[in-house]
XYZ file of C-alpha atoms in Angstrom:
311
model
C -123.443 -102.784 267.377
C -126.423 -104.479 265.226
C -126.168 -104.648 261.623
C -129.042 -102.858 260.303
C -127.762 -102.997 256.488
C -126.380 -105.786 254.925
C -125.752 -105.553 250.947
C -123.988 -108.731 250.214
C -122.607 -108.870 246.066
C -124.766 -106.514 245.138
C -125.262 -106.128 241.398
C -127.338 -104.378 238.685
C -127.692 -104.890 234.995
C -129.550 -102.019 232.990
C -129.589 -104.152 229.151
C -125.802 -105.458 228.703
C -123.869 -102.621 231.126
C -123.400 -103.332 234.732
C -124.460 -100.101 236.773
C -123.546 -101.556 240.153
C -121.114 -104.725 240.327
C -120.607 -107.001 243.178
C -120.637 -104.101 246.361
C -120.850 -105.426 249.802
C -120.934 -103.348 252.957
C -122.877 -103.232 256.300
C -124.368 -100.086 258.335
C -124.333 -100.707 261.790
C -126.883 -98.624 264.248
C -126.831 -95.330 264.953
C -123.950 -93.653 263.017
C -123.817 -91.891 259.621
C -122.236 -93.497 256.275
C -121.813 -91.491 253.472
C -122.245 -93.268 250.096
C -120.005 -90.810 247.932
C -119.293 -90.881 244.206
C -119.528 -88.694 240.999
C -122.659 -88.312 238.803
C -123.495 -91.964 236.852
C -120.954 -93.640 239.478
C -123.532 -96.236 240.797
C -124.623 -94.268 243.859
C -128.210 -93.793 242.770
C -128.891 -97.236 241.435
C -127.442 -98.506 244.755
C -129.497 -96.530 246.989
C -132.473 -97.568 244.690
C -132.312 -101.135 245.337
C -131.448 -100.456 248.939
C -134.182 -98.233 249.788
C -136.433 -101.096 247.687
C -137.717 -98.809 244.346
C -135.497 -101.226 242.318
C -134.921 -104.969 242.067
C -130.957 -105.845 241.851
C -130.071 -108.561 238.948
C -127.472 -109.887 241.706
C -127.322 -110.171 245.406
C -129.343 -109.562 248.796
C -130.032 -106.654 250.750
C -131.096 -107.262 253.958
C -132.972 -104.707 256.442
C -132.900 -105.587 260.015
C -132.441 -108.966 259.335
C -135.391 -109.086 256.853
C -135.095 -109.985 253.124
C -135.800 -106.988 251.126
C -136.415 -108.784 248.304
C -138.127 -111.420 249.577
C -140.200 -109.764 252.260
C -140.226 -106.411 250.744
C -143.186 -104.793 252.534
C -141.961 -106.018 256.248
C -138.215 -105.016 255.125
C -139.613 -101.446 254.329
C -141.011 -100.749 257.199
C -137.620 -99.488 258.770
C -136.829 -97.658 256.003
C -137.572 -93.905 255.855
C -135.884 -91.947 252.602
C -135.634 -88.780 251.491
C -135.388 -88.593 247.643
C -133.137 -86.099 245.762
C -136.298 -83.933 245.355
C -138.709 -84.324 248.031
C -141.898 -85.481 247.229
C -143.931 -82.788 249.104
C -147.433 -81.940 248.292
C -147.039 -77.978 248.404
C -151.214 -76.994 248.301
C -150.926 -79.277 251.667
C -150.243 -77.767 255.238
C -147.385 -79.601 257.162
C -149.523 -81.927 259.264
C -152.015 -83.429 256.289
C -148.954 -83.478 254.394
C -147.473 -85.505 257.641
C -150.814 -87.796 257.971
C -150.919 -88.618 254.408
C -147.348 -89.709 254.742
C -148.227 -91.887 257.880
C -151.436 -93.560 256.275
C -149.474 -94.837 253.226
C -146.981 -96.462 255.434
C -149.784 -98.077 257.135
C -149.496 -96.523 260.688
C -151.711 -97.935 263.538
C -154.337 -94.858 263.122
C -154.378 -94.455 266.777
C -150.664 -93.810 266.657
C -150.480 -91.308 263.690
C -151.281 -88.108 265.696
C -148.190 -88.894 268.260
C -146.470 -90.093 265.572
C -146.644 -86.934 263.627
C -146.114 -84.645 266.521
C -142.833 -86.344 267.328
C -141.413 -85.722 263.934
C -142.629 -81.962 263.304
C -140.701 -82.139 266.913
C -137.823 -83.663 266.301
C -137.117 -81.454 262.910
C -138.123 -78.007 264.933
C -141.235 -77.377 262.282
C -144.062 -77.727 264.930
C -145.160 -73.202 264.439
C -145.676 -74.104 260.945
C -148.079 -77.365 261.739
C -151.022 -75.176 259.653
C -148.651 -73.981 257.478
C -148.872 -74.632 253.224
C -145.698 -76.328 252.167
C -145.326 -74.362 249.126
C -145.430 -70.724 251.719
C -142.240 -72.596 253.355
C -138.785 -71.657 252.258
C -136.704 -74.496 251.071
C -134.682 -74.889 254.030
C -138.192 -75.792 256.239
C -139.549 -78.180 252.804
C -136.244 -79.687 253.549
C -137.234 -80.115 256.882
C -140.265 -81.313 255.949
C -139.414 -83.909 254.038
C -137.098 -85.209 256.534
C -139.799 -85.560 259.016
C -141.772 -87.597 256.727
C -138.415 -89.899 256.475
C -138.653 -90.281 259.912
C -142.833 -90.285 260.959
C -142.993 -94.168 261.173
C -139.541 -94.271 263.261
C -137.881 -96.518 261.212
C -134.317 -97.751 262.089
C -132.508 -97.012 258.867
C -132.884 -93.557 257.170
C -131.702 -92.586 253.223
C -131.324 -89.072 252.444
C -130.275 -88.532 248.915
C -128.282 -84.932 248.815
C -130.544 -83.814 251.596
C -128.448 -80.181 251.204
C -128.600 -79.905 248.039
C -129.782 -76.032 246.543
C -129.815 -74.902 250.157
C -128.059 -71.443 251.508
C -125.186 -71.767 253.663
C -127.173 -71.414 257.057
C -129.935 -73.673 255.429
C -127.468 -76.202 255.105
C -125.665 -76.109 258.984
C -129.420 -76.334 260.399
C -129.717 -79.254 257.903
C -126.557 -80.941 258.880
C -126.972 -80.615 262.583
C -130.760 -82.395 262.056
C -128.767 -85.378 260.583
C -126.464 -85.746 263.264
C -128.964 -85.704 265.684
C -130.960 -88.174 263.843
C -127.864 -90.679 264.098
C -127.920 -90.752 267.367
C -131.047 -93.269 267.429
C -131.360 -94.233 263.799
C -128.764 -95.323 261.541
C -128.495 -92.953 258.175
C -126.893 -93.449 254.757
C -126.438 -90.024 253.098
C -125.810 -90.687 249.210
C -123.430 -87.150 247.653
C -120.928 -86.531 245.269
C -120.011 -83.114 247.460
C -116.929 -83.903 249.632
C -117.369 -81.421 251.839
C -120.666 -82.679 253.138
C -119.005 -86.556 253.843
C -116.511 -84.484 255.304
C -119.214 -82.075 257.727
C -121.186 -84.947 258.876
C -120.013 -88.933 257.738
C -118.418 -91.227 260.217
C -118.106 -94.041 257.485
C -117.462 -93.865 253.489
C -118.696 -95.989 250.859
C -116.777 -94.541 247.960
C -118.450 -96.123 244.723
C -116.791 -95.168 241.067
C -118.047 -97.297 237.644
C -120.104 -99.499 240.133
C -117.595 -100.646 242.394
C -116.216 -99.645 245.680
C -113.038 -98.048 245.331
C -112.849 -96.872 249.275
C -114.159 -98.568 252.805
C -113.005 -97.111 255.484
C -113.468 -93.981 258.263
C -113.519 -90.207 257.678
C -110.081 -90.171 259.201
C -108.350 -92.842 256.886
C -110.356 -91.191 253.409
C -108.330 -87.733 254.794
C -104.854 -90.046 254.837
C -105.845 -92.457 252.118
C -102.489 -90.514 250.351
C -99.642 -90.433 252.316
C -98.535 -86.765 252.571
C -95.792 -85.154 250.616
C -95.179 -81.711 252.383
C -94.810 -80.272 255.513
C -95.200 -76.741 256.704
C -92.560 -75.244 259.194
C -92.017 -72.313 261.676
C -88.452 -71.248 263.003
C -88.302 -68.450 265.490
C -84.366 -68.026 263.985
C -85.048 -69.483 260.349
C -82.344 -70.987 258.482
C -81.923 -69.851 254.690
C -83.846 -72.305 252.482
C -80.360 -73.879 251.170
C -79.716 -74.825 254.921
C -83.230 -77.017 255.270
C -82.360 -77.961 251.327
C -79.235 -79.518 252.504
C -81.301 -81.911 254.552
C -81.628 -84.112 250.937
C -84.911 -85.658 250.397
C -86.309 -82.507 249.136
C -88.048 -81.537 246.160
C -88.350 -77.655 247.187
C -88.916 -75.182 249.665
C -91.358 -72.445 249.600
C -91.182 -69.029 252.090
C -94.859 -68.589 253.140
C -93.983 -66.208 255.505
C -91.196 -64.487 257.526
C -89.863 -67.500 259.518
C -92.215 -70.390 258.048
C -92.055 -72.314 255.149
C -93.206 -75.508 252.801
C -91.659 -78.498 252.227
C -92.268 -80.921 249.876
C -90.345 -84.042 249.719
C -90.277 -87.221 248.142
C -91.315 -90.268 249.474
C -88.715 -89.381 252.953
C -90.775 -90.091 256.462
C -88.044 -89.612 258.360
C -87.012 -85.715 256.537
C -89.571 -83.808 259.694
C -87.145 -85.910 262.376
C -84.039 -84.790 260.681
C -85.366 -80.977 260.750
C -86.442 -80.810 264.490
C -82.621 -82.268 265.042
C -80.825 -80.335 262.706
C -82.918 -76.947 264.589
C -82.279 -78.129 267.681
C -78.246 -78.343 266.826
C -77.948 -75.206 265.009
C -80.189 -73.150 267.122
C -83.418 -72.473 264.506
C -85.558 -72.139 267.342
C -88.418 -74.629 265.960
C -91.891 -73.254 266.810
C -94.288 -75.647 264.525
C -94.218 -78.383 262.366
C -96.852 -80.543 260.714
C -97.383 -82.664 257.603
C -100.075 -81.015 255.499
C -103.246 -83.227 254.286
C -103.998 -83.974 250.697
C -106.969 -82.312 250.038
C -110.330 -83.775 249.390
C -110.594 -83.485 245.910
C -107.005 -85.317 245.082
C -108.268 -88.445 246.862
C -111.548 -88.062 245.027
C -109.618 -87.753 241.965
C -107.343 -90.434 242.879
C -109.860 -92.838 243.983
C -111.629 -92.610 241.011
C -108.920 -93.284 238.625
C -108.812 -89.696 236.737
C -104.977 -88.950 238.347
C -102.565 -91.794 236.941
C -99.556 -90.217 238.403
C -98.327 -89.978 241.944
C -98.975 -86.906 243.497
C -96.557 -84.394 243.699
């Protein structure tokens, strides 16, 4: 795939403390990378300089090849963002709200009306074209200011907490927009919620005192700690001395008639030994599978606030 984003030793200086220091990554097309981290962790300074608002002390951006610092207007023409708080004009309907947007990013005139049709398409807000923003509910400003993101169909998108102070079903709609954005535009989504990298990221940046701490997939963040428990189902259980026996174990808890928790130390071979031992005494072995360490313990852990292993 093409590298749309390439931030290559990034850094930022506000007076003598380094917000951002030496952070390299790449987006490729058409996917969705989460840039997650915890209030004053870099994330907004980095998005800043990405999205061109700020100029780094340190380093090159590039977007689509271009220079962003050196060619910033051609660079920002595939950028579309969506700030924090969206900055909607709310005495405006929708679609002067939607031409405004278009003029100041210097859209071939001729080209606006399609342009703006397409988006108030492509985020389902066409029945509310003559609509005042500030008569929508926050869920369709959210909307709203997506499709202004998106009116010049640029190739890179930034949505800063785009769910942010939304309801629950505000926030599914939301998250199912994004995805199908992806699928033709590549997207960097900056949060410090874990569930929302979780809902919707393929990739994570992971910043924490202005340096990446995590690069990787959604699937190797999940795993980043090796797991340290295991939960079990015997149609015939054993007494929790009997799987205790086993040695490796740090204790057993009954969760229900017939299935229990394990935790273990550091042992990868302890769920092998229990599927044999089962198998020779007759346990009758149902299910077994290593639990995940949650979200926020890798968060945690990542970002230096748990010094001691996991247990």
């Amino acid at each position: 795939m093409a590298k749309i984003v390439e931030v290559k030793h990034l850094s930022h200086r506000y007076s003598v403390d380094w917000a951002v220091r030496d952070i390299n990554f790449s987006i490729e097309d058409n996917g969705i990378l989460g840039l997650l981290g915890s209030n004053g962790a870099g994330k907004s300074t980095t998005m800043n300089i990405i999205c061109g608002v700020l100029n780094q002390t340190e380093g090159e951006v590039y977007i689509n090849g271009i220079d962003l610092r050196k060619n910033p207007v051609e660079a920002k023409k595939h950028i579309g963002f969506l700030p924090q708080k969206p900055p909607l004009h709310p005495d405006l309907t929708v679609d002067e709200y939607l031409v405004h947007c278009a003029v100041l990013r210097r859209m071939d005139p001729s080209k606006i009306r399609e342009a703006v049709d397409a988006a108030k398409g492509r985020c389902e807000i066409t029945h509310f074209s003559n609509r005042l923003i500030k008569n929508l509910s926050g869920g369709y400003q959210q909307r709203v200011g997506i499709a202004q993101a998106i009116v010049h169909n640029p190739r890179f998108v930034v949505l800063d907490e785009p769910t942010n102070g939304l309801d629950p079903n505000q926030i599914v709609e939301i998250r199912k927009l994004v995805k199908e954005l992806a699928k033709d535009h590549a997207v960097l989504i900056s949060t410090h919620i874990l569930s929302e990298v979780q809902a919707i990221c393929d990739e994570i940046r992971m910043i924490d005192h202005g340096k990446v701490v995590f690069s990787g997939s959604m699937e190797e963040f999940n795993n980043y700690i090796v797991p340290n428990s295991f939960t079990v189902t015997f149609g015939n259980p054993p007494a929790a001395e009997e799987l205790a026996s086993l040695g490796g174990i740090l204790n057993i808890e009954e969760l229900a008639k017939g299935s229990f928790r394990v935790r273990f130390e550091g042992d990868s071979g302890i769920t092998e030994r229990v599927v044999a031992k089962s198998m020779e005494c007759g346990w009758h072995l149902k299910e077994i599978a290593l639990d995940h360490t949650s979200l926020d313990v890798i968060f945690a852990k990542l970002s230096g606030k748990l010094k001691n292993n996991v247990q």
